[in-house]
PDB file of C-alpha atoms and ligand atoms in Angstrom:
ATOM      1  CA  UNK A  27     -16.836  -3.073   8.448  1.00 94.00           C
ATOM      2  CA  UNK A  28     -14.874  -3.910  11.818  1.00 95.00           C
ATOM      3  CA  UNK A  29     -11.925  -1.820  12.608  1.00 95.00           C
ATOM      4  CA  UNK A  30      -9.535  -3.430  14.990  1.00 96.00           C
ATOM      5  CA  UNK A  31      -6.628  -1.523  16.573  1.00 95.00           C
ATOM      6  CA  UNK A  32      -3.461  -2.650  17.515  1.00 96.00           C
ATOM      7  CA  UNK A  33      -0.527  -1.566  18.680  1.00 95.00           C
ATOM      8  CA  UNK A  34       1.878  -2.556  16.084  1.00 97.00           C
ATOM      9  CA  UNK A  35       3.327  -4.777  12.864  1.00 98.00           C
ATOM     10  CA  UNK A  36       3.659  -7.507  15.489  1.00 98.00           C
ATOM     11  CA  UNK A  37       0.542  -7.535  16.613  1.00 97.00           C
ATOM     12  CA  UNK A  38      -1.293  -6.905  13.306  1.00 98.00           C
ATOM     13  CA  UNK A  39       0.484  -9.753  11.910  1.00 98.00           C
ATOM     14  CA  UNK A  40       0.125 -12.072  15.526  1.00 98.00           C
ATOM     15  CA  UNK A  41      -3.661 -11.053  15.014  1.00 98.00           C
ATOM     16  CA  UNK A  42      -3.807 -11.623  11.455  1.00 98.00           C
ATOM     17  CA  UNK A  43      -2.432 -15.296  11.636  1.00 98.00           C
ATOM     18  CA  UNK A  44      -4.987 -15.971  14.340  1.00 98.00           C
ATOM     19  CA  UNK A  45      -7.946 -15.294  11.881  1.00 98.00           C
ATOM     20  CA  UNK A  46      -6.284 -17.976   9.085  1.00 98.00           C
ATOM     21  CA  UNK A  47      -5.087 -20.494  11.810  1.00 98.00           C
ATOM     22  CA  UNK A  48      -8.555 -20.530  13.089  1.00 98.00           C
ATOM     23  CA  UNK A  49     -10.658 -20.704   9.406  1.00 98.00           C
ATOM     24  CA  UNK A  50      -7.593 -23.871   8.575  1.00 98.00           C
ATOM     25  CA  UNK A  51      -8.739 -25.634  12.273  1.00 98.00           C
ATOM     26  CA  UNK A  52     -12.307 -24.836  11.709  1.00 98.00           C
ATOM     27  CA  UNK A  53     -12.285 -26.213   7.978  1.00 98.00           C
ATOM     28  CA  UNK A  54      -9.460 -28.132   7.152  1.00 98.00           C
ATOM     29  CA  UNK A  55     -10.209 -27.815   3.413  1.00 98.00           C
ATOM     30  CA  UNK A  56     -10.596 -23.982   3.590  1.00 98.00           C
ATOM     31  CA  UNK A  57      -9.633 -21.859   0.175  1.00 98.00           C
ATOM     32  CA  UNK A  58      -7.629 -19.042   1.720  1.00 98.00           C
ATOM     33  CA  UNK A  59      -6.925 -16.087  -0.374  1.00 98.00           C
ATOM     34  CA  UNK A  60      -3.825 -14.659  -0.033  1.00 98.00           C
ATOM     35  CA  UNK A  61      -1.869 -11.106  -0.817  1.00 98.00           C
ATOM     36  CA  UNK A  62       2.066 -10.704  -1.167  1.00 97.00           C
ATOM     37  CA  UNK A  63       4.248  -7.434  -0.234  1.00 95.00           C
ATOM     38  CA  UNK A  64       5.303  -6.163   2.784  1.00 96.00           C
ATOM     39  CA  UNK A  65       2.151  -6.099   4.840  1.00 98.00           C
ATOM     40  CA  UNK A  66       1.363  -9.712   5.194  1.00 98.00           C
ATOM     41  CA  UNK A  67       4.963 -11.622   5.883  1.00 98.00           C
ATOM     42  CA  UNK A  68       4.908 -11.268   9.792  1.00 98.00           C
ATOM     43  CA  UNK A  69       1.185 -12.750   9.310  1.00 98.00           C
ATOM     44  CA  UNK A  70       3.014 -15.479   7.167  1.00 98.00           C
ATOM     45  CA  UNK A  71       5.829 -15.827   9.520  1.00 98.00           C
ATOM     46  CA  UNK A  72       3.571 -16.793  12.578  1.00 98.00           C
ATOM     47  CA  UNK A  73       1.697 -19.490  10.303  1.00 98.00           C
ATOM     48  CA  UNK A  74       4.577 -21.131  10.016  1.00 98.00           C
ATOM     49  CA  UNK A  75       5.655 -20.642  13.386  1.00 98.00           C
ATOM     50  CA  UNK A  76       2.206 -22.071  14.262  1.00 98.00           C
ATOM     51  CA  UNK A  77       2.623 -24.815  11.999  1.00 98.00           C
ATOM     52  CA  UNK A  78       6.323 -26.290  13.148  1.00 98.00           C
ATOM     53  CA  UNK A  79       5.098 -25.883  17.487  1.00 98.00           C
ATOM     54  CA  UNK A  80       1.390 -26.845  17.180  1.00 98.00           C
ATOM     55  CA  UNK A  81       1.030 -28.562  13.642  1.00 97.00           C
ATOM     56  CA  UNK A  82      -1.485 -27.147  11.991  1.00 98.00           C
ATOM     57  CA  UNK A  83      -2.030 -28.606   8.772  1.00 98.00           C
ATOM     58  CA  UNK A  84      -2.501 -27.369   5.095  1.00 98.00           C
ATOM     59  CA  UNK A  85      -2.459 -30.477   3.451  1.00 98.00           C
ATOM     60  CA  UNK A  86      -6.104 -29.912   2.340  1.00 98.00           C
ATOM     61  CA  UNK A  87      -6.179 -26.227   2.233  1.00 98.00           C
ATOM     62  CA  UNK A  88      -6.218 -24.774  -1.044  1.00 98.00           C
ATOM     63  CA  UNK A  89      -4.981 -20.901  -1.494  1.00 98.00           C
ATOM     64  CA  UNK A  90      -5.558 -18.379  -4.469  1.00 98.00           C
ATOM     65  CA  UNK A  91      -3.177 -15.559  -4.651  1.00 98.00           C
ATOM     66  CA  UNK A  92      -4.400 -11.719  -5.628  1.00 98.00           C
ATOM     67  CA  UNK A  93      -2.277 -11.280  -8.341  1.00 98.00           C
ATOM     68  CA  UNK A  94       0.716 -11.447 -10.235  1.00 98.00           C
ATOM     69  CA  UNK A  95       3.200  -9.459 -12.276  1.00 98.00           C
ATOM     70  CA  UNK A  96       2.784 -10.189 -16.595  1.00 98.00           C
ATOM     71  CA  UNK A  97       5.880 -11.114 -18.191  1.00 97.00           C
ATOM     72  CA  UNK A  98       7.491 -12.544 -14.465  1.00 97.00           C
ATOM     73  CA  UNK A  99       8.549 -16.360 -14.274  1.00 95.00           C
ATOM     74  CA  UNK A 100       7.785 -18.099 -11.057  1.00 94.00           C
ATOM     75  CA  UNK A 101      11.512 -18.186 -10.728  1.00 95.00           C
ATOM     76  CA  UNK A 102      12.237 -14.703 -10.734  1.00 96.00           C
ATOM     77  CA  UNK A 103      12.746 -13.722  -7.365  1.00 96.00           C
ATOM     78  CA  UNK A 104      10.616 -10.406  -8.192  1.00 96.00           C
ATOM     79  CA  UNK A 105       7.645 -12.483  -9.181  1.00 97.00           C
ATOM     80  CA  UNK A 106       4.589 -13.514  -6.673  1.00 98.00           C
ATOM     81  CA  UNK A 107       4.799 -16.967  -7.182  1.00 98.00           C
ATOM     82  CA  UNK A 108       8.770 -16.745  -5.793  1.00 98.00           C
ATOM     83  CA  UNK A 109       7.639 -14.522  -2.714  1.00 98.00           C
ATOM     84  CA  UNK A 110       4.940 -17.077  -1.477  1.00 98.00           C
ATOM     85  CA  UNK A 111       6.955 -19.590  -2.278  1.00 98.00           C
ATOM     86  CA  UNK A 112       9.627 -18.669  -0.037  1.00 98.00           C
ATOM     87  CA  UNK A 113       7.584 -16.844   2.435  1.00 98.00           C
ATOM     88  CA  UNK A 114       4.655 -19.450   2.854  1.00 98.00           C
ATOM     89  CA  UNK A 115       4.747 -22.816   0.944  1.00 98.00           C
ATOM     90  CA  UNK A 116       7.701 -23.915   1.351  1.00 98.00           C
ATOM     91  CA  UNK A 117       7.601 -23.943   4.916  1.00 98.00           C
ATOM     92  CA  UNK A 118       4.229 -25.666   5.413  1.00 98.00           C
ATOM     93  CA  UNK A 119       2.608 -28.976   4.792  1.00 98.00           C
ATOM     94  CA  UNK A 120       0.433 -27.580   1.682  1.00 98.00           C
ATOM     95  CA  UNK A 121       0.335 -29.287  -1.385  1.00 98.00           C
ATOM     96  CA  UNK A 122       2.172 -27.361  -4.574  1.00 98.00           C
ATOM     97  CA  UNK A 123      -1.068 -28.380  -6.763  1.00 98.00           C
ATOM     98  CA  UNK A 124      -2.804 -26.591  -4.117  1.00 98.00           C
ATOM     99  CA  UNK A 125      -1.542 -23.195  -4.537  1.00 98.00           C
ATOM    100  CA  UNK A 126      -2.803 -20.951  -7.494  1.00 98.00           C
ATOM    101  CA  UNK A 127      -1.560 -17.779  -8.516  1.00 98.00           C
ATOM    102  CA  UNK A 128      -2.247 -15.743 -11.871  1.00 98.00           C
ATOM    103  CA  UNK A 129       0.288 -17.288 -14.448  1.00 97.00           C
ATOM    104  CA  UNK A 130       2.278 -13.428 -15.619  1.00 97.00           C
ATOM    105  CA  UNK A 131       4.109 -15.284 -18.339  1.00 97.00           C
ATOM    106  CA  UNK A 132       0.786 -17.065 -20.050  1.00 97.00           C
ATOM    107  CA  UNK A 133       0.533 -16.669 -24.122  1.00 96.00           C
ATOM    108  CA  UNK A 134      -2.900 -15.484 -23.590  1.00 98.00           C
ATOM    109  CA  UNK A 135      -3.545 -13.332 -20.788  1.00 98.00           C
ATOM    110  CA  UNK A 136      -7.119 -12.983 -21.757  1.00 98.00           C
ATOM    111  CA  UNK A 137      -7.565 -16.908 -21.278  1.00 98.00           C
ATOM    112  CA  UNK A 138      -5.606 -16.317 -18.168  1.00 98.00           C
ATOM    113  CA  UNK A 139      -7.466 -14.170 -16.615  1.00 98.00           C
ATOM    114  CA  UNK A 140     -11.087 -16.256 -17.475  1.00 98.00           C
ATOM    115  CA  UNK A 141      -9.404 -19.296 -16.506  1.00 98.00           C
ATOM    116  CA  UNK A 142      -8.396 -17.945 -13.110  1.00 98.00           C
ATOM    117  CA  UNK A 143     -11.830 -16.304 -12.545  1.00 98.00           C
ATOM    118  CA  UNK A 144     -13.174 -19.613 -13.304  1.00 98.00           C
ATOM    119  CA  UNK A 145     -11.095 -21.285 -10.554  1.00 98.00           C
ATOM    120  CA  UNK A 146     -12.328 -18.719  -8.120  1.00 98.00           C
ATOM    121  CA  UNK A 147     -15.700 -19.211  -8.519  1.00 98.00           C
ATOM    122  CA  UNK A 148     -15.055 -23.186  -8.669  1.00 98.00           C
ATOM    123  CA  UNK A 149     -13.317 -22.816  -5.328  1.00 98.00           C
ATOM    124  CA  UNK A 150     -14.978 -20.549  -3.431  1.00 98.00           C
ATOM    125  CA  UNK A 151     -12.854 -18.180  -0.793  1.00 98.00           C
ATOM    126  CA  UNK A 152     -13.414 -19.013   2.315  1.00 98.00           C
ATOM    127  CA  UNK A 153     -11.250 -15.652   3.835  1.00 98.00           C
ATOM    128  CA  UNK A 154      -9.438 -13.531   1.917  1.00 98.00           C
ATOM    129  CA  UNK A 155      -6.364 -11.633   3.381  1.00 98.00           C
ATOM    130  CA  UNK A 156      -6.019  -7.963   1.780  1.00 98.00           C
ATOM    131  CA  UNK A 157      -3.214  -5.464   2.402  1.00 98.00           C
ATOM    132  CA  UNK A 158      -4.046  -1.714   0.930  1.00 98.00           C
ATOM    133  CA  UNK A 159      -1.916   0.708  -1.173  1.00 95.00           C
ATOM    134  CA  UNK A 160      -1.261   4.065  -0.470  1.00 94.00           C
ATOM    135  CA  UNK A 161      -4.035   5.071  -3.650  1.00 93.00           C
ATOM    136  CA  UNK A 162      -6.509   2.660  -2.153  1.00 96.00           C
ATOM    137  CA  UNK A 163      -5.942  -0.160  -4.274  1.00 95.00           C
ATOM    138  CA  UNK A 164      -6.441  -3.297  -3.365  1.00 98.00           C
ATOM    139  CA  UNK A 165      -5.142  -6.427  -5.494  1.00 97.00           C
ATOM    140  CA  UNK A 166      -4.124  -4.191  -8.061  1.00 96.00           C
ATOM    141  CA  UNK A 167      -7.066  -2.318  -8.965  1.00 96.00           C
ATOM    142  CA  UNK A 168      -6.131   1.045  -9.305  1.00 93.00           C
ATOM    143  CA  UNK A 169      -8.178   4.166  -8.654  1.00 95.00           C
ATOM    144  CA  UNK A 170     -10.988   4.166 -11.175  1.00 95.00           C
ATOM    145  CA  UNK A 171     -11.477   0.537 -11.504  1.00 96.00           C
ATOM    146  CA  UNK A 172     -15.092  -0.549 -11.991  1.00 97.00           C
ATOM    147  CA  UNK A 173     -16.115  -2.428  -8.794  1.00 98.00           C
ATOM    148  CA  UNK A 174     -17.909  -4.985 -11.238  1.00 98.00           C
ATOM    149  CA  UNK A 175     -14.674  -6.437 -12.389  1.00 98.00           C
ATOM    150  CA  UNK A 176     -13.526  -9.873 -12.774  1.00 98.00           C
ATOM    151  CA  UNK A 177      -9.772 -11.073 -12.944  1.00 98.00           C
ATOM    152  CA  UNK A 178      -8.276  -9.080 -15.521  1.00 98.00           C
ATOM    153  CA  UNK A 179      -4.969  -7.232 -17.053  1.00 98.00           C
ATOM    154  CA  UNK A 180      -4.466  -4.269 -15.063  1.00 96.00           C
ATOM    155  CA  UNK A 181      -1.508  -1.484 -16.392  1.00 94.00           C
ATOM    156  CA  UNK A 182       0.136  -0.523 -12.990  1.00 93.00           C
ATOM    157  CA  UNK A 183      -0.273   3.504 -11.585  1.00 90.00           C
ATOM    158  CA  UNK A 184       3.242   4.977 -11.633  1.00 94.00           C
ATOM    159  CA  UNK A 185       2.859   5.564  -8.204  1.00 91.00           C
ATOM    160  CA  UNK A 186       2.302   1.700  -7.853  1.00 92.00           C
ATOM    161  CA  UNK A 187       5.471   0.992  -9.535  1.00 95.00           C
ATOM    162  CA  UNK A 188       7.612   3.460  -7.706  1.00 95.00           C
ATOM    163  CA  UNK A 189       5.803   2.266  -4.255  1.00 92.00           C
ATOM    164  CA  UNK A 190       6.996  -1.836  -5.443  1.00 94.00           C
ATOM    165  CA  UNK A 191      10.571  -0.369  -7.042  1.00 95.00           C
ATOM    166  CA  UNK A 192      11.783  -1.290  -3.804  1.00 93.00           C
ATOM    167  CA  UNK A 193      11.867  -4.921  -4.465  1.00 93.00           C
ATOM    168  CA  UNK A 194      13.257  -4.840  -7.925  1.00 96.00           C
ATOM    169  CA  UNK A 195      17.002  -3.805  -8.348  1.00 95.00           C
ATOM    170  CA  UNK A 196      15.643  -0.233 -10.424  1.00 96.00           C
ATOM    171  CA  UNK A 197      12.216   1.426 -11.139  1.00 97.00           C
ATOM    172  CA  UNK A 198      12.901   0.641 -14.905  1.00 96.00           C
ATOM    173  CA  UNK A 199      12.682  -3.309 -14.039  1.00 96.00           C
ATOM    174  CA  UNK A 200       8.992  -2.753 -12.555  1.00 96.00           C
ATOM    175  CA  UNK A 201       6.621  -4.568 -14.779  1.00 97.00           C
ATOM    176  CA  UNK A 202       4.438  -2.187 -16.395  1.00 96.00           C
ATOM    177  CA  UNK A 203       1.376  -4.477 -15.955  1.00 97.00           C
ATOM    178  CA  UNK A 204      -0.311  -6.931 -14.126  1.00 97.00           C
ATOM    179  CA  UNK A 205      -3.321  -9.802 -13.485  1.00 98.00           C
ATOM    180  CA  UNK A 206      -5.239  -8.991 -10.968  1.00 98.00           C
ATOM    181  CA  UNK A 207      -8.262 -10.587  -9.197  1.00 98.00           C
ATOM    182  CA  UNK A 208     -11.173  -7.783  -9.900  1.00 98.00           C
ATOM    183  CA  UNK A 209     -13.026  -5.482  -7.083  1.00 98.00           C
ATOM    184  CA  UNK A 210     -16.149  -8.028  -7.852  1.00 98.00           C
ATOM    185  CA  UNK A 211     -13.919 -11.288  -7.860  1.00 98.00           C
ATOM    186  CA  UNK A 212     -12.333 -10.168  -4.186  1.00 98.00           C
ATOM    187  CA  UNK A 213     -15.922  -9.100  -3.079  1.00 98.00           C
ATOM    188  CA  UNK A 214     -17.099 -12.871  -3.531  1.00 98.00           C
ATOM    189  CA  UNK A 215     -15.178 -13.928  -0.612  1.00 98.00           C
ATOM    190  CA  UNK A 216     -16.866 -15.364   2.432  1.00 98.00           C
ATOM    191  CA  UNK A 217     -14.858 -12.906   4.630  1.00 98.00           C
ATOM    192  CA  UNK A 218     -12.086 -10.313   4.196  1.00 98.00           C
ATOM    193  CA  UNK A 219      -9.139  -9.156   6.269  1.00 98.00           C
ATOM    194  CA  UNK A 220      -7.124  -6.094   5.339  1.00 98.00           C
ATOM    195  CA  UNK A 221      -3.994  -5.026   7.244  1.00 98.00           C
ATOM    196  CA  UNK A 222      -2.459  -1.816   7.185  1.00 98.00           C
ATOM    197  CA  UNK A 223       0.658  -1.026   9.431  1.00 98.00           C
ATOM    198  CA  UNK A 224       2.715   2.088   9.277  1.00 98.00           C
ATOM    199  CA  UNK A 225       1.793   6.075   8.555  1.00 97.00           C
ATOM    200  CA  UNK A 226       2.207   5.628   4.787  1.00 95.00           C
ATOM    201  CA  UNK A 227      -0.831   4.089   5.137  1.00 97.00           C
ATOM    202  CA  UNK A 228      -2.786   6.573   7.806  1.00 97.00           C
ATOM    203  CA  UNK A 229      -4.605   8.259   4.765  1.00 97.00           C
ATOM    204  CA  UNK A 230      -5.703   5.128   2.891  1.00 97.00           C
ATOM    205  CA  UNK A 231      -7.215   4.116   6.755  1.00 97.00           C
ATOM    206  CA  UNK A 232      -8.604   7.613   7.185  1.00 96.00           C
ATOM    207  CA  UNK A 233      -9.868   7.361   3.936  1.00 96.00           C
ATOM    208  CA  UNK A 234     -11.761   3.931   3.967  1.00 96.00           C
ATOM    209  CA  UNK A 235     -13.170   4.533   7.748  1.00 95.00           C
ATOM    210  CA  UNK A 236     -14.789   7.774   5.999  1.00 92.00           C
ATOM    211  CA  UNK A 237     -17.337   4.932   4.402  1.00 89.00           C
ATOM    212  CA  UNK A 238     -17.767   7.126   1.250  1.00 94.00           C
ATOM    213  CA  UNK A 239     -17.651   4.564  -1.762  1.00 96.00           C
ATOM    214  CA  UNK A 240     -16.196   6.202  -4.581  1.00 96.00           C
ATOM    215  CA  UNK A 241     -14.582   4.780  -7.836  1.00 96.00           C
ATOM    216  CA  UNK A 242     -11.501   6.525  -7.048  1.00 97.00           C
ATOM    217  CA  UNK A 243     -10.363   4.574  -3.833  1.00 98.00           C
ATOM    218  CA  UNK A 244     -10.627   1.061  -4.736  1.00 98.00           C
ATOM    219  CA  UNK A 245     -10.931  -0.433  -1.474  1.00 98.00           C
ATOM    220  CA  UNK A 246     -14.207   1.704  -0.314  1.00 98.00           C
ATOM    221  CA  UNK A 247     -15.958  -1.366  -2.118  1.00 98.00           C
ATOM    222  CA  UNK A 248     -15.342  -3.188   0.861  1.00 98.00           C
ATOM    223  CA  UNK A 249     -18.253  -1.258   2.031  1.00 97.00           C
ATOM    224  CA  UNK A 250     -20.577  -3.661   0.137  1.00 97.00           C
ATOM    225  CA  UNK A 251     -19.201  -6.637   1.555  1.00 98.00           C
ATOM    226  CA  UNK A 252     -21.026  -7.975   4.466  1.00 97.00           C
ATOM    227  CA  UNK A 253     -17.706  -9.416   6.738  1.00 98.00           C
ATOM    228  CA  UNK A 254     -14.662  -7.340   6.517  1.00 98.00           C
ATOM    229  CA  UNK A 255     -12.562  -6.883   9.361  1.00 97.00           C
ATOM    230  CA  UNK A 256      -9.456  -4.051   9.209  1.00 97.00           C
ATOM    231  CA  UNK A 257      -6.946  -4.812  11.245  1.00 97.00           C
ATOM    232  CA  UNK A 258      -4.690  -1.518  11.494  1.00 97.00           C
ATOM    233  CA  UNK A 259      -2.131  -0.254  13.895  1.00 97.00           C
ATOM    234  CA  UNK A 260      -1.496   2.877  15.911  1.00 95.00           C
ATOM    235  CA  UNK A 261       0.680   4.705  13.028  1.00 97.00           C
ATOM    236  CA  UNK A 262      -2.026   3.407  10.483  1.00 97.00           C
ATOM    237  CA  UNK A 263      -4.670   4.938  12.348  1.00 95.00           C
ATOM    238  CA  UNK A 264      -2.945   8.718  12.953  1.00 93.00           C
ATOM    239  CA  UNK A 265      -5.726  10.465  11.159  1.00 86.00           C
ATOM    240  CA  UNK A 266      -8.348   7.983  11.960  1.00 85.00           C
ATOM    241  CA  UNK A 267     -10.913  10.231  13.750  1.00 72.00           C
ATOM    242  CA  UNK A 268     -13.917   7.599  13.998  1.00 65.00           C
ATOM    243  CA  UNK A 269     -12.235   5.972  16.683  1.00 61.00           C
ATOM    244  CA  UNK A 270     -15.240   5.123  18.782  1.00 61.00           C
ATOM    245  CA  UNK A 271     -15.498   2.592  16.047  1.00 67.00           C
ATOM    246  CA  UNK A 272     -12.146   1.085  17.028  1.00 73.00           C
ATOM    247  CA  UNK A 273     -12.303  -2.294  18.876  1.00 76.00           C
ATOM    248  CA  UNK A 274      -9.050  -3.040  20.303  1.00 73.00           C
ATOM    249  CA  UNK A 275      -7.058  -5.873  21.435  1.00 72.00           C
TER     250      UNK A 275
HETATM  251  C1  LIG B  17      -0.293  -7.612  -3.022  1.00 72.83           C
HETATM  252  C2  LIG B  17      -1.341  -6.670  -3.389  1.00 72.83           C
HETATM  253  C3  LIG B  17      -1.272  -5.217  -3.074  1.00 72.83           C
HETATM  254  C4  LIG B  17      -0.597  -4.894  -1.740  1.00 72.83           C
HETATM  255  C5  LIG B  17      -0.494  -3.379  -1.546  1.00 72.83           C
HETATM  256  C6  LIG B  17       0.245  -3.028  -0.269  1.00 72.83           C
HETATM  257  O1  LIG B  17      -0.610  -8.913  -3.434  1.00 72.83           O
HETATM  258  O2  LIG B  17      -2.286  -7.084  -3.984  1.00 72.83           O
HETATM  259  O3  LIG B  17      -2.573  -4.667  -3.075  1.00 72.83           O
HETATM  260  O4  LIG B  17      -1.337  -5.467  -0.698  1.00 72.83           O
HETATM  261  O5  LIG B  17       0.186  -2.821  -2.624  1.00 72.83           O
HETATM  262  O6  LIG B  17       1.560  -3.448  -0.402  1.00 72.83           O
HETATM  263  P1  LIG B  17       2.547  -3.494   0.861  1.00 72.83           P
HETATM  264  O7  LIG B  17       2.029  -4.526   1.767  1.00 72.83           O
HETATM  265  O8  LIG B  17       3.891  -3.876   0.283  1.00 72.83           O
HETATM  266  O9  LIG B  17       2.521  -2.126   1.460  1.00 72.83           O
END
């Protein structure tokens, strides 16, 4: 695992749109995975500012989304689908067929969840862009999640839903559940990126540089994976003692 530090959210996110702008010119058909909330939208917003001055195209770039809420439409503003809509797709050349996210409001969420893990695999992720919660989870996997696990129905930690109340008008409207890509389903990725910007995060970062993989913080599996690069910045890194680790830019 490569640490990266920068200075701050711009730069994180400047960085961050570097790695996908470069995976898109070096592959035009890459599969890029992609995470919603507040950590990735400045990586989002220089995409698109890449895409309107120097035209980099989507148009054969497919993109798989971590997860989604159950019981959301895609036209509720709260749900996913509505924040990479408006965050992402709408303001590049992708193709709507091309995006996939976990459908929350499917009649079967079991089939849901196979069918999705069945897309995965079919695609293939080329690079898969991860931000981290303050309990380690990544996608939604909680603490406690097996590493082995496929796409599946995940019930939310309270601490998860009072972190995400922020986007939802009161804590009561948080959905209690979600589908969620699995440890083992994020793992198959070619590469991984995970940005973490502010000191609400400096644990989680102190946490994962410690390179103990336990059950209990969910993104330690990144240990396993062969090419994952954390992109943090200073107030993310506060309690980060391994910094002779750090590369920085
Ligand atoms: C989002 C996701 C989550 C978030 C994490 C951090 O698709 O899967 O793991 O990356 O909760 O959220 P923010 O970026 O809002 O701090």
């Amino acid at each position: 695992m490569k640490f990266i530090a920068v200075r701050n959210y711009e730069e994180m996110s400047h960085l961050a749109a570097k790695f996908l702008i470069k995976q898109v010119l070096h592959k035009p058909s890459s599969v890029l995975g992609l995470a919603t909330g507040s950590t990735p939208t400045g990586t989002y917003e220089n995409v698109i500012e890449d895409h309107r001055k120097n035209q980099t195209s989507y148009e054969q770039v497919q993109t798989v989304n971590l997860d989604e809420y159950v019981g959301l439409t895609p036209t509720d503003p709260t749900s996913y689908r509505y924040f990479m809509e408006n965050n992402l797709f709408q303001h590049i050349d992708i193709k709507a067929k091309n995006t996939h996210i976990p459908n929350g409001k499917a009649n079967d969420l079991q089939a849901e969840c196979s069918r999705y893990e069945q897309l995965l695999r079919e695609l293939g992720v080329d690079i898969q862009l991860l931000g981290i919660g303050r309990n380690g989870h990544i996608g939604f996997n909680e603490p406690g999640t097996s590493f082995q696990t496929k796409t599946h129905v995940i019930e939310l930690a309270e601490s998860t839903r009072k972190a995400n109340a922020r986007f939802f008008d009161s804590l009561e409207q948080v959905p209690n559940s979600a589908i969620t890509m699995g440890i083992d389903s994020i793992l198959q990725s070619k590469e991984i990126i995970l940005l973490a910007s502010g000191k609400n995060k400096a644990n989680a970062i102190k946490q994962l540089a410690s390179e103990q993989i336990d059950k209990f913080f969910p993104a330690s599996a990144l240990h396993q994976h062969p090419n994952v690069t954390v992109i943090a910045d200073r107030e993310a890194l506060t309690f980060c003692d391994n910094t002779e680790k750090l590369q920085t830019v």
